[in-house]
Short mmCIF file of C-alpha atoms (C1' of nucleotides) in Angstrom, two decimals:
data_model
loop_
_atom_site.label_atom_id
_atom_site.label_comp_id
_atom_site.label_asym_id
_atom_site.label_seq_id
_atom_site.Cartn_x
_atom_site.Cartn_y
_atom_site.Cartn_z
CA UNK A 733 0.00 0.00 0.00
CA UNK A 734 1.78 3.10 -1.16
CA UNK A 735 0.90 6.62 -2.05
CA UNK A 736 0.48 5.88 -5.73
CA UNK A 737 -2.48 3.73 -4.95
CA UNK A 738 -4.21 6.51 -3.12
CA UNK A 739 -3.59 9.08 -5.77
CA UNK A 740 -4.78 6.74 -8.47
CA UNK A 741 -8.25 6.53 -6.99
CA UNK A 742 -8.46 10.01 -5.53
CA UNK A 743 -9.65 8.76 -2.16
CA UNK A 744 -7.69 7.97 0.93
CA UNK A 745 -8.24 4.33 1.76
CA UNK A 746 -6.94 2.32 4.65
CA UNK A 747 -6.26 -1.24 5.45
CA UNK A 748 -8.57 -2.32 8.23
CA UNK A 749 -7.59 -5.20 10.49
CA UNK A 750 -8.81 -6.78 13.70
CA UNK A 751 -6.51 -7.67 16.57
CA UNK A 752 -7.48 -9.98 19.37
CA UNK A 753 -6.63 -9.77 23.03
CA UNK A 754 -7.57 -13.27 24.18
CA UNK A 755 -7.48 -13.64 27.94
CA UNK A 756 -7.87 -16.74 30.01
CA UNK A 757 -6.73 -18.00 33.41
CA UNK A 758 -4.06 -20.67 33.58
CA UNK A 759 -2.51 -21.80 36.84
CA UNK A 760 -4.06 -18.90 38.75
CA UNK A 761 -2.54 -16.33 36.39
CA UNK A 762 -4.07 -14.14 33.73
CA UNK A 763 -2.56 -15.05 30.39
CA UNK A 764 -2.90 -13.65 26.89
CA UNK A 765 -2.52 -15.44 23.58
CA UNK A 766 0.38 -14.29 21.46
CA UNK A 767 1.69 -15.41 18.09
CA UNK A 768 5.23 -15.26 16.85
CA UNK A 769 5.30 -13.28 13.66
CA UNK A 770 6.49 -15.23 10.63
CA UNK A 771 6.81 -12.28 8.28
CA UNK A 772 8.10 -8.74 8.16
CA UNK A 773 7.67 -6.33 9.73
CA UNK A 774 8.60 -7.41 13.25
CA UNK A 775 9.43 -10.95 12.10
CA UNK A 776 10.17 -13.18 15.04
CA UNK A 777 8.62 -10.78 17.49
CA UNK A 778 5.46 -11.57 19.42
CA UNK A 779 2.17 -9.96 18.55
CA UNK A 780 -1.52 -10.20 19.18
CA UNK A 781 -3.29 -12.48 16.72
CA UNK A 782 -5.24 -10.66 14.04
CA UNK A 783 -5.65 -10.04 10.37
CA UNK A 784 -7.51 -8.24 7.64
CA UNK A 785 -11.22 -7.67 7.78
CA UNK A 786 -13.03 -8.80 4.65
CA UNK A 787 -15.51 -6.53 2.99
CA UNK A 788 -18.46 -8.87 3.38
CA UNK A 789 -18.22 -9.52 7.11
CA UNK A 790 -18.88 -7.47 10.21
CA UNK A 791 -15.99 -6.47 12.42
CA UNK A 792 -17.07 -8.99 15.06
CA UNK A 793 -17.34 -11.74 12.44
CA UNK A 794 -13.86 -10.89 11.25
CA UNK A 795 -12.61 -11.18 14.80
CA UNK A 796 -14.13 -14.63 15.21
CA UNK A 797 -12.79 -15.78 11.87
CA UNK A 798 -9.26 -14.64 12.66
CA UNK A 799 -9.56 -16.27 16.04
CA UNK A 800 -10.27 -19.55 14.31
CA UNK A 801 -7.73 -19.19 11.53
CA UNK A 802 -4.84 -18.13 13.71
CA UNK A 803 -5.43 -20.13 16.84
CA UNK A 804 -7.95 -22.86 15.96
CA UNK A 805 -10.09 -21.72 18.87
CA UNK A 806 -13.82 -21.99 18.39
CA UNK A 807 -15.01 -18.56 19.34
CA UNK A 808 -18.68 -19.38 19.72
CA UNK A 809 -18.26 -20.07 23.44
CA UNK A 810 -16.12 -17.00 24.06
CA UNK A 811 -17.17 -13.61 25.27
CA UNK A 812 -16.21 -11.15 22.54
CA UNK A 813 -16.30 -7.42 23.06
CA UNK A 814 -14.93 -4.52 21.08
CA UNK A 815 -12.10 -2.68 22.78
CA UNK A 816 -11.53 0.19 20.38
CA UNK A 817 -9.84 1.40 17.23
CA UNK A 818 -6.14 2.14 16.92
CA UNK A 819 -5.06 4.13 13.92
CA UNK A 820 -2.03 6.29 14.55
CA UNK A 821 -0.33 6.96 11.22
CA UNK A 822 2.97 5.43 12.31
CA UNK A 823 1.67 2.34 14.02
CA UNK A 824 2.46 0.06 11.06
CA UNK A 825 5.58 0.69 8.99
CA UNK A 826 3.83 -0.58 5.86
CA UNK A 827 1.43 2.33 5.78
CA UNK A 828 -1.91 3.36 7.09
CA UNK A 829 -3.47 0.46 8.93
CA UNK A 830 -6.42 0.97 11.24
CA UNK A 831 -7.03 -1.92 13.57
CA UNK A 832 -10.10 -2.67 15.62
CA UNK A 833 -9.07 -4.42 18.81
CA UNK A 834 -11.35 -7.03 20.32
CA UNK A 835 -11.29 -8.48 23.79
CA UNK A 836 -11.99 -12.23 23.98
CA UNK A 837 -12.50 -14.03 27.27
CA UNK A 838 -12.87 -17.73 27.84
CA UNK A 839 -12.24 -20.67 30.16
CA UNK A 840 -8.89 -22.40 30.17
CA UNK A 841 -8.62 -23.20 26.49
CA UNK A 842 -6.90 -26.07 24.69
CA UNK A 843 -3.26 -25.39 24.07
CA UNK A 844 -3.17 -23.35 20.90
CA UNK A 845 -2.02 -25.46 18.02
CA UNK A 846 -1.01 -22.52 15.89
CA UNK A 847 -3.64 -22.54 13.21
CA UNK A 848 -3.10 -22.06 9.55
CA UNK A 849 -1.30 -18.76 9.70
CA UNK A 850 0.96 -18.13 12.64
CA UNK A 851 3.96 -20.32 13.16
CA UNK A 852 3.74 -20.39 16.92
CA UNK A 853 0.95 -19.44 19.25
CA UNK A 854 1.42 -19.49 23.01
CA UNK A 855 -0.01 -18.24 26.27
CA UNK A 856 1.98 -15.50 27.96
CA UNK A 857 1.39 -14.32 31.54
CA UNK A 858 0.19 -10.74 31.40
CA UNK A 859 1.96 -9.62 34.56
CA UNK A 860 5.37 -10.54 33.16
CA UNK A 861 4.62 -8.94 29.78
CA UNK A 862 3.98 -5.54 31.32
CA UNK A 863 7.54 -5.50 32.59
CA UNK A 864 9.00 -6.09 29.15
CA UNK A 865 8.49 -2.99 27.05
CA UNK A 866 9.32 -3.54 23.40
CA UNK A 867 8.51 -7.22 23.51
CA UNK A 868 5.37 -6.84 21.45
CA UNK A 869 5.18 -5.71 17.84
CA UNK A 870 3.39 -2.59 16.59
CA UNK A 871 1.43 -0.77 19.30
CA UNK A 872 0.27 -4.04 20.80
CA UNK A 873 1.70 -3.24 24.23
CA UNK A 874 -0.60 -0.25 24.37
CA UNK A 875 -3.57 -2.31 23.23
CA UNK A 876 -2.78 -4.92 25.86
CA UNK A 877 -2.65 -2.28 28.59
CA UNK A 878 -6.00 -0.90 27.52
CA UNK A 879 -7.45 -4.40 27.43
CA UNK A 880 -6.22 -5.15 30.93
CA UNK A 881 -7.71 -1.96 32.29
CA UNK A 882 -10.96 -2.69 30.48
CA UNK A 883 -11.34 -6.20 31.88
CA UNK A 884 -10.38 -5.03 35.36
CA UNK A 885 -13.13 -2.47 35.25
CA UNK A 886 -15.64 -4.80 33.64
CA UNK A 887 -15.31 -7.30 36.47
CA UNK A 888 -16.52 -4.58 38.80
CA UNK A 889 -19.98 -4.13 37.42
CA UNK A 890 -20.75 -7.18 35.31
CA UNK A 891 -20.86 -10.93 35.80
CA UNK A 892 -18.44 -11.74 32.97
CA UNK A 893 -15.98 -13.32 35.39
CA UNK A 894 -17.93 -16.55 34.95
CA UNK A 895 -16.83 -16.88 31.32
CA UNK A 896 -13.35 -17.65 32.62
CA UNK A 897 -14.74 -20.65 34.50
CA UNK A 898 -15.91 -24.05 33.18
CA UNK A 899 -19.61 -24.93 33.16
CA UNK A 900 -19.61 -25.80 36.85
CA UNK A 901 -17.21 -24.20 39.25
CA UNK A 902 -16.66 -23.39 42.90
CA UNK A 903 -16.71 -20.00 44.47
CA UNK A 904 -12.98 -20.37 45.02
CA UNK A 905 -12.54 -20.81 41.28
CA UNK A 906 -14.47 -17.62 40.69
CA UNK A 907 -12.53 -15.81 43.36
CA UNK A 908 -9.35 -16.94 41.66
CA UNK A 909 -10.50 -15.16 38.51
CA UNK A 910 -10.93 -11.88 40.35
CA UNK A 911 -7.61 -12.31 42.12
CA UNK A 912 -5.77 -13.08 38.89
CA UNK A 913 -7.24 -10.14 37.01
CA UNK A 914 -7.01 -7.60 39.82
CA UNK A 915 -3.68 -8.90 41.04
CA UNK A 916 -4.57 -8.95 44.70
CA UNK A 917 -6.02 -11.33 47.26
CA UNK A 918 -9.66 -11.12 48.32
CA UNK A 919 -11.21 -12.18 51.58
CA UNK A 920 -12.91 -15.54 50.85
CA UNK A 921 -15.72 -14.90 53.28
CA UNK A 922 -16.62 -11.44 52.06
CA UNK A 923 -16.30 -12.59 48.46
CA UNK A 924 -18.78 -15.39 49.08
CA UNK A 925 -21.24 -13.01 50.68
CA UNK A 926 -21.03 -10.55 47.79
CA UNK A 927 -21.45 -13.12 45.05
CA UNK A 928 -24.22 -15.19 46.61
CA UNK A 929 -26.24 -12.13 47.58
CA UNK A 930 -26.04 -10.72 44.06
CA UNK A 931 -29.14 -12.03 42.33
CA UNK A 932 -28.49 -14.09 39.22
CA UNK A 933 -24.70 -14.10 39.39
CA UNK A 934 -24.34 -17.82 40.21
CA UNK A 935 -26.79 -20.67 40.78
CA UNK A 936 -26.05 -23.60 43.10
CA UNK A 937 -26.09 -26.98 41.41
CA UNK A 938 -26.48 -28.90 44.65
CA UNK A 939 -23.37 -30.90 43.84
CA UNK A 940 -20.02 -30.79 45.56
CA UNK A 941 -16.47 -31.21 44.41
CA UNK A 942 -13.87 -32.85 46.66
CA UNK A 943 -10.74 -30.77 46.98
CA UNK A 944 -7.15 -31.97 46.97
CA UNK A 945 -7.15 -30.90 50.59
CA UNK A 946 -9.78 -29.42 52.85
CA UNK A 947 -13.54 -29.40 52.94
CA UNK A 948 -15.34 -30.09 49.65
CA UNK A 949 -16.73 -27.04 47.91
CA UNK A 950 -20.23 -26.53 46.58
CA UNK A 951 -20.54 -26.27 42.82
CA UNK A 952 -22.27 -23.48 40.96
CA UNK A 953 -23.09 -22.58 37.40
CA UNK A 954 -23.41 -19.12 35.91
CA UNK A 955 -26.66 -17.27 36.46
CA UNK A 956 -28.69 -15.20 34.07
CA UNK A 957 -27.75 -11.73 35.31
CA UNK A 958 -25.38 -9.72 33.15
CA UNK A 959 -24.84 -6.68 35.32
CA UNK A 960 -23.77 -6.62 38.93
CA UNK A 961 -25.40 -3.97 41.04
CA UNK A 962 -24.22 -2.62 43.29
CA UNK A 963 -20.81 -3.07 41.68
CA UNK A 964 -18.01 -5.02 43.27
CA UNK A 965 -15.32 -2.37 43.61
CA UNK A 966 -11.65 -3.21 43.81
CA UNK A 967 -10.77 -0.92 46.70
CA UNK A 968 -7.39 0.57 47.43
CA UNK A 969 -6.59 -1.80 50.27
CA UNK B 284 -15.53 2.70 -4.23
CA UNK B 285 -16.52 -0.45 -6.07
CA UNK B 286 -15.30 -3.98 -6.38
CA UNK B 287 -13.13 -3.25 -9.39
CA UNK B 288 -10.95 -1.07 -7.25
CA UNK B 289 -10.36 -3.81 -4.77
CA UNK B 290 -9.58 -6.41 -7.38
CA UNK B 291 -7.23 -4.08 -9.13
CA UNK B 292 -4.95 -3.82 -6.14
CA UNK B 293 -5.47 -7.30 -4.76
CA UNK B 294 -6.09 -6.08 -1.22
CA UNK B 295 -9.35 -5.30 0.48
CA UNK B 296 -9.29 -1.66 1.48
CA UNK B 297 -11.87 0.36 3.30
CA UNK B 298 -12.88 3.95 3.62
CA UNK B 299 -12.30 5.04 7.20
CA UNK B 300 -14.29 7.92 8.61
CA UNK B 301 -14.87 9.54 11.98
CA UNK B 302 -18.30 10.44 13.28
CA UNK B 303 -18.88 12.77 16.18
CA UNK B 304 -21.48 12.58 18.91
CA UNK B 305 -21.25 16.08 20.35
CA UNK B 306 -23.26 16.48 23.51
CA UNK B 307 -23.97 19.59 25.48
CA UNK B 308 -26.67 20.87 27.79
CA UNK B 309 -29.06 23.54 26.55
CA UNK B 310 -32.04 24.68 28.57
CA UNK B 311 -31.70 21.81 31.02
CA UNK B 312 -31.80 19.22 28.23
CA UNK B 313 -29.12 17.00 26.75
CA UNK B 314 -28.73 17.90 23.09
CA UNK B 315 -26.65 16.47 20.28
CA UNK B 316 -25.29 18.24 17.25
CA UNK B 317 -26.72 17.06 13.94
CA UNK B 318 -26.13 18.14 10.37
CA UNK B 319 -28.55 17.99 7.51
CA UNK B 320 -27.00 16.00 4.73
CA UNK B 321 -26.50 17.91 1.49
CA UNK B 322 -25.56 14.94 -0.67
CA UNK B 323 -26.61 11.40 -1.41
CA UNK B 324 -27.04 9.00 0.21
CA UNK B 325 -29.63 10.08 2.75
CA UNK B 326 -29.75 13.62 1.30
CA UNK B 327 -31.89 15.88 3.44
CA UNK B 328 -31.80 13.49 6.38
CA UNK B 329 -30.06 14.31 9.62
CA UNK B 330 -26.78 12.70 10.56
CA UNK B 331 -23.92 12.97 12.98
CA UNK B 332 -21.15 15.23 11.73
CA UNK B 333 -18.11 13.41 10.45
CA UNK B 334 -15.89 12.76 7.50
CA UNK B 335 -12.90 10.96 6.11
CA UNK B 336 -9.77 10.39 8.11
CA UNK B 337 -6.62 11.52 6.36
CA UNK B 338 -3.65 9.22 6.20
CA UNK B 339 -1.31 11.57 8.01
CA UNK B 340 -3.40 12.24 11.09
CA UNK B 341 -4.41 10.21 14.10
CA UNK B 342 -8.03 9.22 14.54
CA UNK B 343 -8.43 11.76 17.34
CA UNK B 344 -6.86 14.48 15.21
CA UNK B 345 -9.25 13.64 12.42
CA UNK B 346 -12.13 13.93 14.85
CA UNK B 347 -11.02 17.40 15.95
CA UNK B 348 -10.49 18.53 12.38
CA UNK B 349 -13.93 17.38 11.28
CA UNK B 350 -15.38 19.04 14.32
CA UNK B 351 -13.90 22.32 13.17
CA UNK B 352 -14.67 21.91 9.49
CA UNK B 353 -18.27 20.88 9.90
CA UNK B 354 -19.35 22.89 12.90
CA UNK B 355 -16.72 25.63 13.40
CA UNK B 356 -16.38 24.49 17.01
CA UNK B 357 -12.92 24.79 18.50
CA UNK B 358 -12.38 21.36 19.93
CA UNK B 359 -9.41 22.18 22.11
CA UNK B 360 -11.65 22.90 25.09
CA UNK B 361 -13.81 19.84 24.57
CA UNK B 362 -13.53 16.46 26.17
CA UNK B 363 -12.99 13.98 23.35
CA UNK B 364 -13.17 10.25 23.86
CA UNK B 365 -13.36 7.33 21.48
CA UNK B 366 -16.67 5.51 21.51
CA UNK B 367 -15.94 2.61 19.18
CA UNK B 368 -15.79 1.38 15.61
CA UNK B 369 -18.81 0.63 13.46
CA UNK B 370 -18.24 -1.38 10.34
CA UNK B 371 -21.15 -3.56 9.36
CA UNK B 372 -20.94 -4.24 5.63
CA UNK B 373 -24.32 -2.73 4.88
CA UNK B 374 -24.08 0.39 7.01
CA UNK B 375 -23.26 2.63 4.05
CA UNK B 376 -24.88 1.98 0.67
CA UNK B 377 -21.78 3.25 -1.14
CA UNK B 378 -19.67 0.33 0.02
CA UNK B 379 -17.46 -0.68 2.85
CA UNK B 380 -17.05 2.24 5.22
CA UNK B 381 -15.69 1.76 8.71
CA UNK B 382 -16.35 4.66 11.02
CA UNK B 383 -14.74 5.45 14.32
CA UNK B 384 -17.24 7.20 16.55
CA UNK B 385 -16.05 9.83 19.00
CA UNK B 386 -17.86 11.31 21.93
CA UNK B 387 -17.33 15.05 22.43
CA UNK B 388 -18.58 16.88 25.49
CA UNK B 389 -18.54 20.60 26.14
CA UNK B 390 -20.28 23.53 27.79
CA UNK B 391 -23.17 25.27 26.08
CA UNK B 392 -21.50 26.05 22.78
CA UNK B 393 -22.08 28.89 20.34
CA UNK B 394 -24.90 28.19 17.97
CA UNK B 395 -23.36 26.11 15.19
CA UNK B 396 -22.87 28.20 12.11
CA UNK B 397 -22.68 25.25 9.79
CA UNK B 398 -19.04 25.23 8.85
CA UNK B 399 -17.62 24.73 5.42
CA UNK B 400 -19.27 21.44 4.68
CA UNK B 401 -22.70 20.83 6.02
CA UNK B 402 -25.56 23.01 4.92
CA UNK B 403 -27.29 23.12 8.29
CA UNK B 404 -26.08 22.19 11.72
CA UNK B 405 -28.40 22.27 14.70
CA UNK B 406 -28.82 21.04 18.25
CA UNK B 407 -31.38 18.30 18.70
CA UNK B 408 -32.71 17.16 22.10
CA UNK B 409 -31.61 13.58 22.61
CA UNK B 410 -34.75 12.48 24.43
CA UNK B 411 -36.96 13.39 21.48
CA UNK B 412 -34.59 11.75 18.98
CA UNK B 413 -34.84 8.37 20.66
CA UNK B 414 -38.55 8.33 19.95
CA UNK B 415 -38.06 8.88 16.23
CA UNK B 416 -36.56 5.77 14.70
CA UNK B 417 -35.40 6.30 11.14
CA UNK B 418 -34.77 9.99 11.63
CA UNK B 419 -31.02 9.59 11.47
CA UNK B 420 -29.03 8.44 8.46
CA UNK B 421 -26.84 5.32 8.31
CA UNK B 422 -26.54 3.53 11.66
CA UNK B 423 -26.30 6.81 13.52
CA UNK B 424 -29.27 6.04 15.74
CA UNK B 425 -27.36 3.06 17.06
CA UNK B 426 -24.23 5.12 17.58
CA UNK B 427 -26.24 7.75 19.41
CA UNK B 428 -27.74 5.12 21.71
CA UNK B 429 -24.31 3.75 22.50
CA UNK B 430 -23.01 7.26 23.14
CA UNK B 431 -25.85 8.02 25.52
CA UNK B 432 -25.28 4.85 27.47
CA UNK B 433 -21.55 5.58 27.58
CA UNK B 434 -21.93 9.09 28.94
CA UNK B 435 -24.55 7.95 31.46
CA UNK B 436 -22.12 5.41 32.79
CA UNK B 437 -19.14 7.74 32.66
CA UNK B 438 -20.88 10.26 34.90
CA UNK B 439 -21.04 7.55 37.55
CA UNK B 440 -17.34 7.12 38.15
CA UNK B 441 -15.61 10.16 36.68
CA UNK B 442 -15.76 13.91 37.14
CA UNK B 443 -16.39 14.69 33.45
CA UNK B 444 -19.73 16.27 34.25
CA UNK B 445 -17.83 19.50 34.85
CA UNK B 446 -16.92 19.80 31.16
CA UNK B 447 -20.59 20.55 30.49
CA UNK B 448 -20.33 23.58 32.78
CA UNK B 449 -18.67 26.97 32.22
CA UNK B 450 -15.49 27.86 34.10
CA UNK B 451 -17.37 28.76 37.25
CA UNK B 452 -20.67 27.17 38.08
CA UNK B 453 -23.01 26.41 40.95
CA UNK B 454 -23.77 23.01 42.35
CA UNK B 455 -27.25 23.38 40.91
CA UNK B 456 -25.72 23.78 37.47
CA UNK B 457 -23.76 20.59 37.99
CA UNK B 458 -26.79 18.80 39.30
CA UNK B 459 -28.63 19.92 36.19
CA UNK B 460 -26.04 18.10 34.11
CA UNK B 461 -26.62 14.83 35.94
CA UNK B 462 -30.38 15.27 35.75
CA UNK B 463 -30.32 16.01 32.04
CA UNK B 464 -28.08 13.06 31.22
CA UNK B 465 -29.70 10.55 33.53
CA UNK B 466 -33.20 11.82 32.85
CA UNK B 467 -34.30 11.92 36.44
CA UNK B 468 -34.37 14.35 39.35
CA UNK B 469 -31.79 14.16 42.11
CA UNK B 470 -32.14 15.27 45.70
CA UNK B 471 -30.33 18.63 45.92
CA UNK B 472 -29.16 18.03 49.46
CA UNK B 473 -27.76 14.55 48.90
CA UNK B 474 -26.18 15.65 45.65
CA UNK B 475 -24.37 18.48 47.40
CA UNK B 476 -23.08 16.11 50.08
CA UNK B 477 -21.80 13.63 47.52
CA UNK B 478 -20.00 16.19 45.37
CA UNK B 479 -18.45 18.29 48.10
CA UNK B 480 -17.21 15.24 50.01
CA UNK B 481 -15.57 13.79 46.90
CA UNK B 482 -12.03 15.09 47.00
CA UNK B 483 -10.98 17.14 43.98
CA UNK B 484 -14.32 17.12 42.17
CA UNK B 485 -15.04 20.84 42.65
CA UNK B 486 -13.24 23.71 44.37
CA UNK B 487 -15.07 26.66 45.95
CA UNK B 488 -14.16 30.04 44.48
CA UNK B 489 -15.50 32.00 47.44
CA UNK B 490 -17.76 33.97 45.13
CA UNK B 491 -21.52 33.85 44.86
CA UNK B 492 -23.97 34.25 42.05
CA UNK B 493 -27.37 35.86 42.62
CA UNK B 494 -30.21 33.77 41.29
CA UNK B 495 -33.28 34.92 39.41
CA UNK B 496 -35.17 33.85 42.48
CA UNK B 497 -34.10 32.41 45.80
CA UNK B 498 -30.93 32.44 47.81
CA UNK B 499 -27.67 33.14 45.96
CA UNK B 500 -25.54 30.09 45.22
CA UNK B 501 -21.86 29.60 45.91
CA UNK B 502 -19.65 29.31 42.83
CA UNK B 503 -17.20 26.50 42.16
CA UNK B 504 -14.67 25.57 39.55
CA UNK B 505 -13.65 22.10 38.47
CA UNK B 506 -11.14 20.27 40.62
CA UNK B 507 -8.16 18.19 39.65
CA UNK B 508 -9.61 14.72 40.24
CA UNK B 509 -10.54 12.70 37.18
CA UNK B 510 -12.09 9.67 38.80
CA UNK B 511 -14.87 9.64 41.36
CA UNK B 512 -14.55 7.00 44.02
CA UNK B 513 -16.71 5.66 45.36
CA UNK B 514 -18.82 6.08 42.24
CA UNK B 515 -22.05 8.03 42.14
CA UNK B 516 -24.52 5.38 41.08
CA UNK B 517 -27.77 6.19 39.35
CA UNK B 518 -30.03 3.93 41.39
CA UNK B 519 -33.33 2.46 40.32
CA UNK B 520 -35.44 4.85 42.35
"C1'" DC C 537 -7.16 -39.05 67.45
"C1'" DG C 538 -5.12 -34.62 66.61
"C1'" DC C 539 -3.37 -31.57 62.94
"C1'" DT C 540 -3.82 -29.10 58.64
"C1'" DT C 541 -6.48 -27.20 55.09
"C1'" DT C 542 -10.25 -25.20 52.72
"C1'" DA C 543 -15.35 -24.10 52.89
"C1'" DA C 544 -18.98 -21.76 54.92
"C1'" DG C 545 -21.28 -18.85 57.99
"C1'" DG C 546 -21.57 -15.18 61.58
"C1'" DT C 547 -20.35 -10.69 64.11
"C1'" DC C 548 -19.21 -5.98 64.52
"C1'" DA C 549 -17.98 -1.30 63.43
"C1'" DA C 550 -17.39 2.17 59.86
"C1'" DC C 551 -19.19 4.10 56.13
"C1'" DT C 552 -22.70 5.44 52.52
"C1'" DA C 553 -27.02 6.58 50.48
"C1'" DG C 554 -31.77 7.83 50.41
"C1'" DA C 555 -35.60 10.13 52.60
"C1'" DC C 556 -36.77 13.89 54.91
"C1'" DC C 557 -36.65 18.17 57.87
"C1'" DA C 558 -35.01 22.84 59.11
"C1'" DT C 559 -33.00 27.08 58.31
"C1'" DA C 560 -30.88 30.81 55.43
"C1'" DA C 561 -31.06 34.28 52.03
"C1'" DC C 562 -32.90 36.33 48.42
"C1'" DT C 563 -37.22 38.26 45.22
"C1'" DA C 564 -41.83 39.48 44.31
"C1'" DT C 565 -46.12 40.99 45.88
"C1'" DC C 566 -49.70 42.63 48.72
"C1'" DG D 421 -42.69 46.60 55.39
"C1'" DA D 422 -44.64 42.20 56.19
"C1'" DT D 423 -45.42 37.95 53.97
"C1'" DA D 424 -45.27 34.32 50.70
"C1'" DG D 425 -42.48 31.90 47.31
"C1'" DT D 426 -38.14 29.99 45.90
"C1'" DT D 427 -33.65 28.20 45.93
"C1'" DA D 428 -29.39 27.16 48.72
"C1'" DT D 429 -27.39 24.93 52.45
"C1'" DG D 430 -27.00 22.05 56.31
"C1'" DG D 431 -28.60 18.42 59.48
"C1'" DT D 432 -30.88 13.94 61.14
"C1'" DC D 433 -32.14 9.22 60.92
"C1'" DT D 434 -32.25 4.69 59.16
"C1'" DA D 435 -31.28 0.92 56.12
"C1'" DG D 436 -27.96 -1.26 53.60
"C1'" DT D 437 -23.09 -2.41 52.34
"C1'" DT D 438 -18.34 -3.34 53.23
"C1'" DG D 439 -14.01 -4.72 55.30
"C1'" DA D 440 -11.85 -7.06 59.15
"C1'" DC D 441 -12.07 -10.81 61.79
"C1'" DC D 442 -13.79 -14.99 64.32
"C1'" DT D 443 -16.00 -19.58 64.55
"C1'" DT D 444 -17.48 -23.87 62.96
"C1'" DA D 445 -17.78 -27.60 59.29
"C1'" DA D 446 -15.86 -31.21 56.60
"C1'" DA D 447 -12.51 -33.37 54.37
"C1'" DG D 448 -7.38 -35.81 54.23
"C1'" DC D 449 -3.18 -37.30 56.61
"C1'" DG D 450 0.11 -38.87 60.06
#
DNA sequence: CGCTTTAAGGTCAACTAGACCATAACTATC
DNA sequence: GATAGTTATGGTCTAGTTGACCTTAAAGCG
């Protein structure tokens, strides 16, 4: 894409892509899916999965398609939400590329097999990534930061935390989601009170799950409520 | 922009535009700036102001430029925030157009003179617009709905409400902002307590302003705090 | 059995929000 | 000039929520 193209048609056109910030919880840590780039620019560097949007699909459809093509993850079970558009002129050395970033959340997913496109796909702990500036290609570090702040805030006033859990889960599992995303420990007792009193957040199944150690925990499944009110604020302490 | 163009270059390109949802308060009502379209498609219909993004500017810069070109409003004093990207294939009959919507908030602005582009620009009360489906061109009704929900939520946990007010204002003025955006009355006494106890939301100037009727009100200016914690929730009542 | 571990439930004080009341300070009007 | 109307400002009271912390329950393990 060079300037001659634009002049030839008399209209300024842009390449539009989608980039995916796919979060899940693995071993009590928030991780994000990265791919190792197999082509210039930034060959060999890590990047968020993504690709071009086709003209006959919606932005969200493009996100789900790229999710499948690059990581072989079936996105129908994932929570997908638009994060925003990133279009600074210098963000891609090849020229003007506007990308629409999507946030995808899901339960502990099968190890990415590296779909058709990307050579390698792998889960990277988010906490460690933030301490490595320059590790990610393009402006993906910025997108990742925005995504982290978005999900941290979203946990406060919605029930999306359950999408990180399997179909049935314990309240400790759910608490682990909050602790991994917010990066701090929560009081188990107060957490239980907040969640169980919030109507429609979780529903008891009546079953129990034996633990490796300690008293067995009751199992729950996600409820029908989408919003959490009053919100569950991550306080300063 | 037709299919021949795309085939000729072998890459799927899109037209990228910015659209602006400019909110302000006029006569105790939340109003949005609309322009009457002077060209096809949707000629004569109302639409959000907006236009093409140039390849050498950021998306936010493009938003400020269009703001100036279409409405002659100086955007440097306005709060500008990205709302999201809208890119459904059928949203523009001319072909694939991806638009990045921006939310702009400001104090009661000079009557729009209809800048260089649009024939007519005018303030439309948002409440009335929501009851008129099909009044707006493209998918602008959807964008407007999203913008309204965004600003309603933003008032809950930030101090942006002050950008709707002039440099100095009374607490009644500020309460009027919340009432206009949320569409419901607030208790003056409880509102005062909430705002004045929140550190950095407003700062007293020591001055007073005589009212048309009733006791004079103390004047304030905006404080330095950006976030409001704990948030000011719009409750069900 | 006694110890450890996690789950689950309760208590208590501090804080917050909503409803409501009272007073202050001004204007308009009789 | 007294009085009513109107808005600003401040206070009270109660219900609900939260954070800190304690107690008991139910499992495994030596």
